[in-house]
XYZ file of C-alpha atoms in Angstrom:
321
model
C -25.533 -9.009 13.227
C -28.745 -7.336 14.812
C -27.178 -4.389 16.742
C -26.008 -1.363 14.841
C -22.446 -1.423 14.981
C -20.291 2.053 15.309
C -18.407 2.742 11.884
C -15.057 4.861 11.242
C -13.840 6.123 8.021
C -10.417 6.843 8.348
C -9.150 9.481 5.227
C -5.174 9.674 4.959
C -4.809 13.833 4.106
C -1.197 15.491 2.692
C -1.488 18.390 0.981
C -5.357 18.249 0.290
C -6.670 21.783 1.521
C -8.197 21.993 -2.790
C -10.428 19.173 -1.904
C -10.866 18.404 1.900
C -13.788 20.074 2.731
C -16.045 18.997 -0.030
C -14.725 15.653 0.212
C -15.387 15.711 4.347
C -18.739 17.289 3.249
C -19.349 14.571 1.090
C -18.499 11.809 3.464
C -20.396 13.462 6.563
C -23.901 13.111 4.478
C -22.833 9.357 3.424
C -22.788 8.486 6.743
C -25.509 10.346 7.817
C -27.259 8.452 5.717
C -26.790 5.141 6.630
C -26.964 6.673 10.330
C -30.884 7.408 9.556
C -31.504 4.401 8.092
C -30.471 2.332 10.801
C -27.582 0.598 9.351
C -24.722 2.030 11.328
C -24.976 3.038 14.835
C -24.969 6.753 16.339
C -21.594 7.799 17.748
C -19.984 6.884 14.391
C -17.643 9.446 12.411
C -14.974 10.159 10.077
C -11.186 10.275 11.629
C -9.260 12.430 9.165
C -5.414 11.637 9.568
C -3.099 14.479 8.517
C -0.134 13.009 7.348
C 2.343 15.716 7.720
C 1.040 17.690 5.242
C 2.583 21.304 4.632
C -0.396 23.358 3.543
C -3.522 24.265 5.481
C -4.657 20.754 5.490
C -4.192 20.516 9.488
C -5.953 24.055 9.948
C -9.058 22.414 7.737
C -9.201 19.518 9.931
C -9.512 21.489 13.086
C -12.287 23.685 11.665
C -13.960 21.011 10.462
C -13.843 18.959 13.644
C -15.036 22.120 16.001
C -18.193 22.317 13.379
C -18.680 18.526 13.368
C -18.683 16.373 16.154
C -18.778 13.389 13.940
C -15.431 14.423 12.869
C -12.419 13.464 14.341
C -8.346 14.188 13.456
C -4.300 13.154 14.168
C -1.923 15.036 12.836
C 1.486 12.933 12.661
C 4.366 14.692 13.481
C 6.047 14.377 10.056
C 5.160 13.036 6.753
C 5.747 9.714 7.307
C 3.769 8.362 3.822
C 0.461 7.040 3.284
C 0.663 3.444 4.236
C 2.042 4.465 7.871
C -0.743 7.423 7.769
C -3.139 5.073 6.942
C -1.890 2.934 9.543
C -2.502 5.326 12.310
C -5.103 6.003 11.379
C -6.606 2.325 11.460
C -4.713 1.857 15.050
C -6.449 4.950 16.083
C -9.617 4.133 14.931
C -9.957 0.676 15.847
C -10.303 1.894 19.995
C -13.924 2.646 19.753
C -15.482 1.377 16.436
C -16.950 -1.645 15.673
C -15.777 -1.424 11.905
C -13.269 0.718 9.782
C -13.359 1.651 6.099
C -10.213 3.459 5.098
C -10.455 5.419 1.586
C -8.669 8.406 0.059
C -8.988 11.969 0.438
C -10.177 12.634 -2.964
C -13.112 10.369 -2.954
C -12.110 8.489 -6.345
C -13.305 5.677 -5.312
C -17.120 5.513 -5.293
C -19.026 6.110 -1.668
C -21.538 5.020 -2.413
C -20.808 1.182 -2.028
C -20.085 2.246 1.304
C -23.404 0.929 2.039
C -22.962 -2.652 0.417
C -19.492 -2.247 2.980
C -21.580 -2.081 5.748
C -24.355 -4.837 4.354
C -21.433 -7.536 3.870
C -19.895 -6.917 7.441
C -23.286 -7.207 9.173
C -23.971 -10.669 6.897
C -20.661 -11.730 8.464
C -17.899 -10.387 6.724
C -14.229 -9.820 8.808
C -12.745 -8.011 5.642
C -14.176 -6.392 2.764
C -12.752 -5.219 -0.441
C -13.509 -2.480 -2.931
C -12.168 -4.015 -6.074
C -12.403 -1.806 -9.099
C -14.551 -3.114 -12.003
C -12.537 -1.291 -14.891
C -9.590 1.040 -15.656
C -11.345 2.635 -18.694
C -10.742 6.030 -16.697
C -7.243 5.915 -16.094
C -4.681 7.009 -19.198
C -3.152 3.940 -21.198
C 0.109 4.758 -19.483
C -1.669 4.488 -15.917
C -3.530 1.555 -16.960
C -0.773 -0.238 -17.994
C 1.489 0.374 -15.327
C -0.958 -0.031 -12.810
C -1.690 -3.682 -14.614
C 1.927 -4.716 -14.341
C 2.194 -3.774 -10.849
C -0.657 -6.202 -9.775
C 1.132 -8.812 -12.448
C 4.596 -8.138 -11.252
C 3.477 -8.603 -7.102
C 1.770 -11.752 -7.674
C 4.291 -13.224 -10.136
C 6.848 -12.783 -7.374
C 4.012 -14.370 -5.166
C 2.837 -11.689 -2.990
C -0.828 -12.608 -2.609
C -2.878 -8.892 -3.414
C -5.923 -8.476 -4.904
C -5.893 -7.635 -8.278
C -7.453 -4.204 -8.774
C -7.726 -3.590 -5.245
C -5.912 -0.518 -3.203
C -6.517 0.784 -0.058
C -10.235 1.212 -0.348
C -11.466 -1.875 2.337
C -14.225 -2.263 5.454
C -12.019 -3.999 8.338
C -13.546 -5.509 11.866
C -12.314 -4.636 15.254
C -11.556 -8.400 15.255
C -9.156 -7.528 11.828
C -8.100 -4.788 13.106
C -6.734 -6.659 16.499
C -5.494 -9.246 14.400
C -3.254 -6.606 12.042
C -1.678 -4.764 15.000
C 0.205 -8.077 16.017
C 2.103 -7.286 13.020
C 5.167 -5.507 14.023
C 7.288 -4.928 10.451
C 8.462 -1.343 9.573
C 8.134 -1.614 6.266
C 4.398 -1.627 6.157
C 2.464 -2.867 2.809
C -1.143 -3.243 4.018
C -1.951 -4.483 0.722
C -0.023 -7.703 1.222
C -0.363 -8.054 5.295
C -4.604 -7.775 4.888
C -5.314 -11.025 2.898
C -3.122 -12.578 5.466
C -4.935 -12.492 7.883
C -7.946 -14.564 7.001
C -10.929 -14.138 8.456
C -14.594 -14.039 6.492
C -13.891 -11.805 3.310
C -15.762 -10.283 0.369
C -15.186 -8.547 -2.758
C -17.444 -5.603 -3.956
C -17.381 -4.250 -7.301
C -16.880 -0.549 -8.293
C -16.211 1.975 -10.790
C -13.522 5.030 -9.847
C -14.042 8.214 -11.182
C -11.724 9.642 -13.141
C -8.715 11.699 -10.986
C -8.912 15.515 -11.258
C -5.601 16.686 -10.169
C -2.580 15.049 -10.022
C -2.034 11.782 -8.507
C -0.002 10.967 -4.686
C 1.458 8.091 -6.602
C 3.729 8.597 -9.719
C 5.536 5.973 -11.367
C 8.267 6.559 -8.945
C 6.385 6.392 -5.718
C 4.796 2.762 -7.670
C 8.207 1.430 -8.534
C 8.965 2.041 -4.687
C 5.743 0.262 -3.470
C 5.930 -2.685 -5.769
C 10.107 -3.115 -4.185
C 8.577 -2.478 -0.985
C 6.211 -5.216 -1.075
C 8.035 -7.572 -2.945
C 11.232 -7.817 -0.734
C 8.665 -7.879 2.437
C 6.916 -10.652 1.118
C 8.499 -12.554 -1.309
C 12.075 -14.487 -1.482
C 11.589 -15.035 -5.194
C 13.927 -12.503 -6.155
C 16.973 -14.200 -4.009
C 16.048 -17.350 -5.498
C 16.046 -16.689 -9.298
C 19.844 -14.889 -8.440
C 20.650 -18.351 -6.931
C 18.948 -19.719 -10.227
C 21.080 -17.213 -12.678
C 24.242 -18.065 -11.134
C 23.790 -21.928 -11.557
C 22.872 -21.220 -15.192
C 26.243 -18.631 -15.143
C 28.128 -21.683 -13.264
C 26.893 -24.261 -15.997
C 27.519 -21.570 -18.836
C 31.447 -21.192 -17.723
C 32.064 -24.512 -17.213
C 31.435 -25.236 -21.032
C 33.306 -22.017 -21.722
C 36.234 -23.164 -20.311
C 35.824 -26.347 -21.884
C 35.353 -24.760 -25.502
C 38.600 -22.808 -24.792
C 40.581 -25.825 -23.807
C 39.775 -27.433 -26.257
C 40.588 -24.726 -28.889
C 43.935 -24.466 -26.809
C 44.820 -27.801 -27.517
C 44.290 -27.552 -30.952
C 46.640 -24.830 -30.766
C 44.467 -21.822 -31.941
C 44.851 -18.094 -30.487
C 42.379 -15.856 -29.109
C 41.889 -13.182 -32.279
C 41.156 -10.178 -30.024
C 39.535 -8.924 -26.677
C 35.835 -8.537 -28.008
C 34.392 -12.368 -26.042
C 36.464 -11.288 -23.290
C 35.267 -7.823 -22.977
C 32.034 -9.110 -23.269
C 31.811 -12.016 -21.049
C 33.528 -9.536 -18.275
C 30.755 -7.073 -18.849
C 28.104 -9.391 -18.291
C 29.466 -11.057 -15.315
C 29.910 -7.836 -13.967
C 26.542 -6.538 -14.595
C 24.987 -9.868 -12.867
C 27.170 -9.287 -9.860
C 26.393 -6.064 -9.123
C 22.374 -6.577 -10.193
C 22.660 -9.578 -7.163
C 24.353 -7.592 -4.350
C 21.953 -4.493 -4.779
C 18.994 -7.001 -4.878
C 20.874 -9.254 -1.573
C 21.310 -5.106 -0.196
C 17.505 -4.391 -0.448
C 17.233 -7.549 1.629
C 19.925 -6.703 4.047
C 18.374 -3.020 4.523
C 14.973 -4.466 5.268
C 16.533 -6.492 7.865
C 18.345 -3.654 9.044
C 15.407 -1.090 9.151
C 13.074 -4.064 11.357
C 15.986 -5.003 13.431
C 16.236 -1.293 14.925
C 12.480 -1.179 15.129
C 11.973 2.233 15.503
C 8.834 3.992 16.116
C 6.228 3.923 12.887
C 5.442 7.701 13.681
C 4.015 9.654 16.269
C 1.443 12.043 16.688
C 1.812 15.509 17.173
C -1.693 16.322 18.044
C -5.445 15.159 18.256
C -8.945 16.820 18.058
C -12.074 14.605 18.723
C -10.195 11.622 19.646
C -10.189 9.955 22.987
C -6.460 10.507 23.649
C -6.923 14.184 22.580
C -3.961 16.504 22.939
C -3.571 19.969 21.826
């Protein structure tokens, strides 16, 4: 590509008024940088997405926009969670850039491969991924749980990067291509690698988190459901599976106790039966809350509501205030 193309960051923000204005700071002389040494064109900024958030994180955005005119904000009009945030912000930014790189608020992930972002999407690249190199800063606990997640989505085949979050350089072509996808339940993670394109992979190392993360076990338990019942069928088949196995396994059950009826012995107590009714019970109500998750994602995209809307804009070209 021989023109300087117009970047965006986009930075998903709830509840970061400790660390927003170092970390727009921060950001503002990365791309400064690249600005002055002609790899990204003038007229490209930072959109800062406020998702919600109930401390001064909104307030923070507006000052810094008025002081920077490379900075731009939306504030949604609820906390509607950072894959939607994120989302808005991509749908946002994706009107007058020529490439997005979305990244969280409290820069973990290293900035400065921003500039081997930009090198791979001018040699070509539609989609480009920041894949962490190592986990030797994260806890065990993290690192482990974090390493089953990746295991778990791709063992129920949801096609993700291993190692990879939200920290990616998108195209305006990738960009069009993602907004034809319509689904509710958003789990960028998955939709991205679907969508083809030229990709490429750069290596990183994250720093070490200095405050409390946005995503407990709970909120990754709720992800990894999330994108495994949006992508993947697996779990309906391997019920299907389980109850052929249970079908096969009470068919010689009743054959056993025939059999033992015949030869005229008695049941000695309630123990097997207590136990076999447990089990079956257990199964069936494991399957209908799995078939429910499915039935509730069908229900939530059937109504298709609104992902979110924004309550107000500063910097943008649809600015309202």
């Amino acid at each position: 590509m021989g023109k300087q193309e117009i970047l965006r960051l986009v930075v998903p923000c709830y509840n970061e008024e400790q660390i927003l204005e170092e970390s727009a700071t921060r950001l503002l002389e990365k791309l400064r940088s690249l600005t002055g040494a002609g790899k990204i064109a003038a007229g490209s900024g930072i959109l800062l997405v406020d998702d919600g958030s109930s401390d001064r994180t909104w307030e923070i955005v507006c000052a810094l926009q008025e002081a920077n005119p490379e900075i731009a904000g939306i504030r949604l009009s609820r906390n509607r969670g950072h894959q939607i945030a994120l989302w808005a912000g991509l749908m946002t930014a994706r009107k007058n850039s020529d490439a997005v790189i979305s990244l969280d608020a409290d820069l973990q992930d290293d900035i400065e491969v921003i500039d081997r972002f930009v090198e791979e999407f001018r040699n070509g690249a539609d989609i480009v991924y920041g894949v962490r190199s190592c986990r030797d800063t994260d806890t065990f606990f993290k690192r482990s749980t974090a390493e089953a997640f990746y295991r778990l989505m791709n063992w129920f085949g949801v096609k993700i990067l291993f190692n990879h979050a939200d920290y990616r350089l998108m195209s305006r072509r990738a960009l069009e291509a993602l907004s034809e996808y319509r689904e509710v339940n958003l789990f960028l993670r998955g939709i991205v690698p679907l969508l083809g394109f030229r990709q490429a992979v750069v290596t990183y190392e994250r720093k070490a988190a200095e405050r409390p993360t946005h995503y407990p076990l709970r909120k990754m338990l709720l992800l990894a459901l999330d994108g495994i019942t949006s992508f993947s069928v697996t779990p309906i088949r391997l019920i299907t599976l389980l109850g052929i196995v249970m079908l096969g396994l009470s068919a010689l059950g009743v054959i056993y106790y025939w059999i033992v009826y015949l030869n005229g012995g008695t049941v000695r107590g309630w123990t097997s039966q207590v136990f076999i009714i447990l089990i079956l019970g257990g199964l069936q109500l494991f399957a209908t809350g799995v078939i429910g998750e499915y039935i509730g994602k069908i229900y939530m995209e059937v109504k298709a509501r609104p992902r979110y809307f924004i309550e107000e804009e500063r910097g943008t070209d649809g600015e309202k205030q």
